[in-house]
Amino acid sequence: MSEIQRLNFLLFDARNYEGITLEHREDVQAAVDILFVRADHLKSVYPDPDVFKPSRGVIESLDEIVGLTDAYLTETDADYGAFLTQLIDASDRSRRSLHTYLTTLSRESEEITARQTDALLSKTRFLWVAVAALSLVGLVAISLLRREIVARRAREIAEENERFLAFFDPLTKLPNRVQLQNKLAQYLEGRTKTAVAIVDVDNFKSVNDTYGHAVGDDVLRYIAEILELPAKTLNGFAARLSGDEFAVVLPTDDFAKLSEYCRAVISRAARPHKVGNDTITTGVSIGLATTSQISTSRQVEMSWILRAADFSLYRAKAEGRSCYTFYDNDLAAQLEERNAMLEDLPSAITNGDLKLFLQPKVSLPDRAITGFEALVRWQRNGQLVSPVQFITLAEESGLIIDIDKHMLSEAAKTLADWNKLHGTNFGVSVNLSGTHFANMQVVELVRAAIEKSGITPSLLTLEITESVQLNDWALVQNILCAFRDLGVKISIDDFGAGYSSLAYLRAIAADELKIDRSLVSEIHESEEAAFVLDSVVDLAKNLNMDVIVEGIENEDQARRVFDLGVSKAQGYLFGAPVMAKDALRNATAYQTEKRTAVALR
Ligand code: C2E
Ligand code: CA
Ligand code: CA
């Protein structure tokens, strides 16, 4: 190995050498001193730089580094930033001239005679020291610079992240709701013909439950990709709204083009998609609305077009999923009605237009009425509106909290008064929306209803549906514990209607399981439904829960569920929900009828 190659390796090693920091000022000073001496020596060896030109650059840059470092190390309040920049520049120049010097030297060394060996050795010795010292200075500079760069980069990354999170969804990298609104506002202000599509992943919850969240995330990324590429081709964009909901904005109101986009997206989404070891098949439902459908004369309001597209999505889902639906006149009328309801609902609560209806609950062995379920009705424009039409609306707008509060206090008061007045011991079940499980306020609501009405807490049952999300697991447990401390009972409503899971049953640890009427209505036609019902009854018994079946409409059903071991029931057979004031009279008549029937037997 030639001396020159050895020097190159040394240089390489020196560059990779870690750990030279500001604390090693003395080392730097020593290296610079050596450099100074050697540069001086080099000048004396080559008094006329023209004789050996390449060395001139090295000498100059070495001089510069020495001067700079000396100045920086001796001055107490030297400008560190400026020093660093100059040092890096000088260092770079020095490296470049050193490289030229070494290659020239290498070329020359081939022709060098034995006479010149001594001279060369002296040069290479100088170079060894020069390179090592230069590397040392360079490394200190690089290490300082690196620190500065790392800190600045960290700051930039944090700022970039913040900017990104404000406008983009970190999972799919698509624009988020904020950016969607900004961009859509521009389209609408500019009166561009625009279509908004709201896209929902079919059965996403079951993908998450079955395969886990990592696979769920992958599916969302996959759907994002499917939506984004063709949207860009049409000069539009896709955004993620929340969970499994996306929006696509396209600058067109051409139904043919939009239909083509939707068909392409739906068919791509339906293709089996490989995630790890699993092959997943998903589907998407799409609801669309265009600006021209809403207004051709005025600028379209953003909330209108978004709601219109959302409304179309409901219908796409109702039509069996994996399909797309356009907004139309029917939906427009429904949407208008919905907006009107939303406007009227707050005053309905305060004006007392929400009425308490009660439906009896019976014990199956003796058919005696044990209590009632409280169900709300809205007296609106001379008609009674079913809760099916406004509960979801109330949940979305947050008004459900006041509705449930009202129903809870009315129901507790009515039943407490009856029991006191007639010496009865009727219980009452009240429906609680999942919305309440976002904070502890619901506990105060229940406590206040008990205190104000004077009802025996064990006669009050809170029916909660499986839609209660267990995201904040600790909070849900705290609420349930507080309910238990109050002495009220918990019932899981609509069990078997869709999302039943054993994990949910264990987590909630309720007193009662209420089996959804869809299971009851099927027990005659389907052996499977009977089997499921049988298993659920067994399960509930093992978990120490009472079982109540709802939706019993005939004797046959009553007998079937009784034979399966169900002890309590509710349904039109025993009484439909009626105004509270009629419920007691009906109940008394029912009990008398029942007693007569038993006496006649
Ligand atoms: P739910 O809690 O499952 O209530 C039972 C529903 O089934 C009631 O509908 C009831 O009228 C109906 N039903 C009872 N027996 C039979 C039967 O034999 N056959 C059939 N086909 N149906 C029967 P409703 O009163 O329309 O209430 C619908 C849903 O609205 C309720 O379902 C409940 O989830 C919700 N809801 C009602 N009132 C309130 C309330 O005050 N607060 C909350 N958060 N939700 C409520
Ligand atoms: Ca219920
Ligand atoms: Ca139910």
PDB file of C-alpha atoms in Angstrom, residues 33-197:
ATOM      1  CA  ASP A  33      -0.584  24.800  16.250  1.00  0.00           C
ATOM      2  CA  ILE A  34       0.777  21.820  14.354  1.00  0.00           C
ATOM      3  CA  LEU A  35      -1.021  23.001  11.239  1.00  0.00           C
ATOM      4  CA  PHE A  36       0.537  26.418  11.682  1.00  0.00           C
ATOM      5  CA  VAL A  37       4.007  24.963  11.982  1.00  0.00           C
ATOM      6  CA  ARG A  38       3.497  22.641   9.058  1.00  0.00           C
ATOM      7  CA  ALA A  39       2.027  25.321   6.856  1.00  0.00           C
ATOM      8  CA  ASP A  40       5.046  27.446   7.669  1.00  0.00           C
ATOM      9  CA  HIS A  41       7.275  24.508   6.858  1.00  0.00           C
ATOM     10  CA  LEU A  42       5.487  23.943   3.578  1.00  0.00           C
ATOM     11  CA  LYS A  43       5.990  27.589   2.707  1.00  0.00           C
ATOM     12  CA  SER A  44       9.713  27.246   3.367  1.00  0.00           C
ATOM     13  CA  VAL A  45       9.965  24.043   1.292  1.00  0.00           C
ATOM     14  CA  TYR A  46       8.165  25.748  -1.576  1.00  0.00           C
ATOM     15  CA  PRO A  47       9.027  29.430  -1.244  1.00  0.00           C
ATOM     16  CA  ASP A  48       7.763  29.939  -4.755  1.00  0.00           C
ATOM     17  CA  PRO A  49       4.273  28.436  -4.936  1.00  0.00           C
ATOM     18  CA  ASP A  50       4.419  28.468  -8.695  1.00  0.00           C
ATOM     19  CA  VAL A  51       7.005  25.710  -8.594  1.00  0.00           C
ATOM     20  CA  PHE A  52       4.488  23.375  -7.037  1.00  0.00           C
ATOM     21  CA  LYS A  53       1.122  24.985  -7.670  1.00  0.00           C
ATOM     22  CA  PRO A  54      -1.264  22.554  -6.033  1.00  0.00           C
ATOM     23  CA  SER A  55       0.329  23.100  -2.630  1.00  0.00           C
ATOM     24  CA  ARG A  56      -0.617  26.767  -2.785  1.00  0.00           C
ATOM     25  CA  GLY A  57      -4.317  26.122  -2.222  1.00  0.00           C
ATOM     26  CA  VAL A  58      -3.534  23.871   0.707  1.00  0.00           C
ATOM     27  CA  ILE A  59      -1.262  26.451   2.295  1.00  0.00           C
ATOM     28  CA  GLU A  60      -3.776  29.237   1.884  1.00  0.00           C
ATOM     29  CA  SER A  61      -6.693  27.338   3.282  1.00  0.00           C
ATOM     30  CA  LEU A  62      -4.587  26.025   6.168  1.00  0.00           C
ATOM     31  CA  ASP A  63      -3.570  29.597   6.947  1.00  0.00           C
ATOM     32  CA  GLU A  64      -7.188  30.615   6.891  1.00  0.00           C
ATOM     33  CA  ILE A  65      -8.294  27.826   9.237  1.00  0.00           C
ATOM     34  CA  VAL A  66      -5.464  28.627  11.625  1.00  0.00           C
ATOM     35  CA  GLY A  67      -6.331  32.327  11.598  1.00  0.00           C
ATOM     36  CA  LEU A  68     -10.016  31.736  12.078  1.00  0.00           C
ATOM     37  CA  THR A  69      -9.691  29.199  14.868  1.00  0.00           C
ATOM     38  CA  ASP A  70      -7.099  31.287  16.675  1.00  0.00           C
ATOM     39  CA  ALA A  71      -9.374  34.308  16.538  1.00  0.00           C
ATOM     40  CA  TYR A  72     -12.387  32.344  17.731  1.00  0.00           C
ATOM     41  CA  LEU A  73     -10.546  30.633  20.587  1.00  0.00           C
ATOM     42  CA  THR A  74      -8.967  33.852  21.854  1.00  0.00           C
ATOM     43  CA  GLU A  75     -11.938  36.200  21.561  1.00  0.00           C
ATOM     44  CA  THR A  76     -14.346  35.869  24.493  1.00  0.00           C
ATOM     45  CA  ASP A  77     -17.562  36.917  22.778  1.00  0.00           C
ATOM     46  CA  ALA A  78     -16.850  35.773  19.262  1.00  0.00           C
ATOM     47  CA  ASP A  79     -19.780  35.255  16.903  1.00  0.00           C
ATOM     48  CA  TYR A  80     -20.189  31.508  16.919  1.00  0.00           C
ATOM     49  CA  GLY A  81     -22.546  31.370  13.907  1.00  0.00           C
ATOM     50  CA  ALA A  82     -20.239  33.422  11.702  1.00  0.00           C
ATOM     51  CA  PHE A  83     -17.187  31.441  12.826  1.00  0.00           C
ATOM     52  CA  LEU A  84     -18.939  28.207  12.003  1.00  0.00           C
ATOM     53  CA  THR A  85     -19.895  29.303   8.513  1.00  0.00           C
ATOM     54  CA  GLN A  86     -16.399  30.566   7.724  1.00  0.00           C
ATOM     55  CA  LEU A  87     -14.790  27.485   9.182  1.00  0.00           C
ATOM     56  CA  ILE A  88     -16.959  25.165   7.136  1.00  0.00           C
ATOM     57  CA  ASP A  89     -16.145  27.115   3.978  1.00  0.00           C
ATOM     58  CA  ALA A  90     -12.400  27.108   4.660  1.00  0.00           C
ATOM     59  CA  SER A  91     -12.547  23.461   5.604  1.00  0.00           C
ATOM     60  CA  ASP A  92     -14.274  22.623   2.330  1.00  0.00           C
ATOM     61  CA  ARG A  93     -11.750  24.591   0.293  1.00  0.00           C
ATOM     62  CA  SER A  94      -8.949  22.936   2.137  1.00  0.00           C
ATOM     63  CA  ARG A  95     -10.338  19.472   1.501  1.00  0.00           C
ATOM     64  CA  ARG A  96     -10.711  20.221  -2.174  1.00  0.00           C
ATOM     65  CA  SER A  97      -7.168  21.552  -2.566  1.00  0.00           C
ATOM     66  CA  LEU A  98      -5.845  18.706  -0.483  1.00  0.00           C
ATOM     67  CA  HIS A  99      -7.507  16.289  -2.858  1.00  0.00           C
ATOM     68  CA  THR A 100      -5.926  17.999  -5.867  1.00  0.00           C
ATOM     69  CA  TYR A 101      -2.595  18.055  -4.092  1.00  0.00           C
ATOM     70  CA  LEU A 102      -2.765  14.362  -3.261  1.00  0.00           C
ATOM     71  CA  THR A 103      -3.722  13.296  -6.778  1.00  0.00           C
ATOM     72  CA  THR A 104      -0.955  15.410  -8.303  1.00  0.00           C
ATOM     73  CA  LEU A 105       1.450  14.015  -5.797  1.00  0.00           C
ATOM     74  CA  SER A 106       0.312  10.510  -6.618  1.00  0.00           C
ATOM     75  CA  ARG A 107       0.834  11.101 -10.332  1.00  0.00           C
ATOM     76  CA  GLU A 108       4.233  12.577  -9.674  1.00  0.00           C
ATOM     77  CA  SER A 109       5.249   9.823  -7.333  1.00  0.00           C
ATOM     78  CA  GLU A 110       5.294   7.344 -10.236  1.00  0.00           C
ATOM     79  CA  GLU A 111       8.095   9.346 -11.881  1.00  0.00           C
ATOM     80  CA  ILE A 112       9.992  10.110  -8.756  1.00  0.00           C
ATOM     81  CA  THR A 113      13.504   8.774  -8.603  1.00  0.00           C
ATOM     82  CA  ALA A 114      15.286   7.347  -5.590  1.00  0.00           C
ATOM     83  CA  ARG A 115      16.821  10.817  -5.114  1.00  0.00           C
ATOM     84  CA  GLN A 116      13.495  12.322  -4.373  1.00  0.00           C
ATOM     85  CA  THR A 117      12.301   9.691  -1.876  1.00  0.00           C
ATOM     86  CA  ASP A 118      13.414  11.709   1.129  1.00  0.00           C
ATOM     87  CA  ALA A 119      11.592  14.810  -0.056  1.00  0.00           C
ATOM     88  CA  LEU A 120       8.436  12.849  -0.674  1.00  0.00           C
ATOM     89  CA  LEU A 121       8.591  11.227   2.728  1.00  0.00           C
ATOM     90  CA  SER A 122       8.834  14.616   4.320  1.00  0.00           C
ATOM     91  CA  LYS A 123       5.823  15.799   2.310  1.00  0.00           C
ATOM     92  CA  THR A 124       3.724  12.775   3.177  1.00  0.00           C
ATOM     93  CA  ARG A 125       4.639  13.073   6.821  1.00  0.00           C
ATOM     94  CA  PHE A 126       3.437  16.651   6.715  1.00  0.00           C
ATOM     95  CA  LEU A 127       0.279  15.525   4.969  1.00  0.00           C
ATOM     96  CA  TRP A 128      -0.455  12.882   7.569  1.00  0.00           C
ATOM     97  CA  VAL A 129      -0.392  15.498  10.295  1.00  0.00           C
ATOM     98  CA  ALA A 130      -2.185  18.017   8.133  1.00  0.00           C
ATOM     99  CA  VAL A 131      -4.980  15.636   7.240  1.00  0.00           C
ATOM    100  CA  ALA A 132      -5.377  14.388  10.805  1.00  0.00           C
ATOM    101  CA  ALA A 133      -5.424  17.940  12.165  1.00  0.00           C
ATOM    102  CA  LEU A 134      -7.688  19.153   9.406  1.00  0.00           C
ATOM    103  CA  SER A 135     -10.058  16.284  10.035  1.00  0.00           C
ATOM    104  CA  LEU A 136     -10.012  17.156  13.699  1.00  0.00           C
ATOM    105  CA  VAL A 137     -10.920  20.766  12.990  1.00  0.00           C
ATOM    106  CA  GLY A 138     -13.390  19.643  10.365  1.00  0.00           C
ATOM    107  CA  LEU A 139     -14.961  17.156  12.733  1.00  0.00           C
ATOM    108  CA  VAL A 140     -15.326  19.692  15.495  1.00  0.00           C
ATOM    109  CA  ALA A 141     -16.924  22.025  13.012  1.00  0.00           C
ATOM    110  CA  ILE A 142     -19.069  19.232  11.651  1.00  0.00           C
ATOM    111  CA  SER A 143     -20.058  18.132  15.143  1.00  0.00           C
ATOM    112  CA  LEU A 144     -21.020  21.727  16.056  1.00  0.00           C
ATOM    113  CA  LEU A 145     -22.780  22.141  12.795  1.00  0.00           C
ATOM    114  CA  ARG A 146     -24.506  18.800  13.171  1.00  0.00           C
ATOM    115  CA  ARG A 147     -25.827  19.836  16.575  1.00  0.00           C
ATOM    116  CA  GLU A 148     -27.129  23.062  15.142  1.00  0.00           C
ATOM    117  CA  ILE A 149     -28.655  21.279  12.152  1.00  0.00           C
ATOM    118  CA  VAL A 150     -30.251  18.569  14.306  1.00  0.00           C
ATOM    119  CA  ALA A 151     -31.824  21.193  16.566  1.00  0.00           C
ATOM    120  CA  ARG A 152     -33.042  23.249  13.609  1.00  0.00           C
ATOM    121  CA  ARG A 153     -34.308  20.151  11.804  1.00  0.00           C
ATOM    122  CA  ALA A 154     -36.172  19.040  14.951  1.00  0.00           C
ATOM    123  CA  ARG A 155     -37.784  22.476  15.149  1.00  0.00           C
ATOM    124  CA  GLU A 156     -38.665  22.362  11.462  1.00  0.00           C
ATOM    125  CA  ILE A 157     -40.068  18.830  11.746  1.00  0.00           C
ATOM    126  CA  ALA A 158     -42.217  19.848  14.737  1.00  0.00           C
ATOM    127  CA  GLU A 159     -43.500  22.882  12.829  1.00  0.00           C
ATOM    128  CA  GLU A 160     -44.044  20.821   9.697  1.00  0.00           C
ATOM    129  CA  ASN A 161     -45.937  18.187  11.730  1.00  0.00           C
ATOM    130  CA  GLU A 162     -48.098  20.845  13.284  1.00  0.00           C
ATOM    131  CA  ARG A 163     -48.869  22.327   9.876  1.00  0.00           C
ATOM    132  CA  PHE A 164     -49.532  18.851   8.499  1.00  0.00           C
ATOM    133  CA  LEU A 165     -51.837  17.804  11.342  1.00  0.00           C
ATOM    134  CA  ALA A 166     -53.815  21.007  11.003  1.00  0.00           C
ATOM    135  CA  PHE A 167     -54.712  20.218   7.409  1.00  0.00           C
ATOM    136  CA  PHE A 168     -54.055  16.542   6.772  1.00  0.00           C
ATOM    137  CA  ASP A 169     -55.149  13.238   8.201  1.00  0.00           C
ATOM    138  CA  PRO A 170     -52.012  11.495   9.482  1.00  0.00           C
ATOM    139  CA  LEU A 171     -53.270   7.983   8.697  1.00  0.00           C
ATOM    140  CA  THR A 172     -54.289   8.338   5.056  1.00  0.00           C
ATOM    141  CA  LYS A 173     -52.320  11.543   4.288  1.00  0.00           C
ATOM    142  CA  LEU A 174     -55.491  12.924   2.731  1.00  0.00           C
ATOM    143  CA  PRO A 175     -56.696  16.468   3.486  1.00  0.00           C
ATOM    144  CA  ASN A 176     -58.722  16.540   6.687  1.00  0.00           C
ATOM    145  CA  ARG A 177     -62.115  18.098   7.400  1.00  0.00           C
ATOM    146  CA  VAL A 178     -60.617  21.576   7.883  1.00  0.00           C
ATOM    147  CA  GLN A 179     -58.901  21.546   4.526  1.00  0.00           C
ATOM    148  CA  LEU A 180     -61.960  20.048   2.873  1.00  0.00           C
ATOM    149  CA  GLN A 181     -63.987  22.983   4.145  1.00  0.00           C
ATOM    150  CA  ASN A 182     -61.391  25.520   2.998  1.00  0.00           C
ATOM    151  CA  LYS A 183     -61.152  24.068  -0.480  1.00  0.00           C
ATOM    152  CA  LEU A 184     -64.863  23.454  -0.871  1.00  0.00           C
ATOM    153  CA  ALA A 185     -65.545  27.047   0.187  1.00  0.00           C
ATOM    154  CA  GLN A 186     -63.333  28.207  -2.687  1.00  0.00           C
ATOM    155  CA  TYR A 187     -65.225  26.032  -5.186  1.00  0.00           C
ATOM    156  CA  LEU A 188     -68.553  27.369  -3.931  1.00  0.00           C
ATOM    157  CA  GLU A 189     -67.465  30.991  -3.805  1.00  0.00           C
ATOM    158  CA  GLY A 190     -66.107  30.704  -7.330  1.00  0.00           C
ATOM    159  CA  ARG A 191     -69.495  29.250  -8.380  1.00  0.00           C
ATOM    160  CA  THR A 192     -67.702  26.243  -9.898  1.00  0.00           C
ATOM    161  CA  LYS A 193     -70.147  23.456 -10.707  1.00  0.00           C
ATOM    162  CA  THR A 194     -69.329  21.069  -7.923  1.00  0.00           C
ATOM    163  CA  ALA A 195     -70.272  17.595  -6.740  1.00  0.00           C
ATOM    164  CA  VAL A 196     -69.724  16.389  -3.192  1.00  0.00           C
ATOM    165  CA  ALA A 197     -69.664  12.676  -2.517  1.00  0.00           C
TER     166      ALA A 197
END
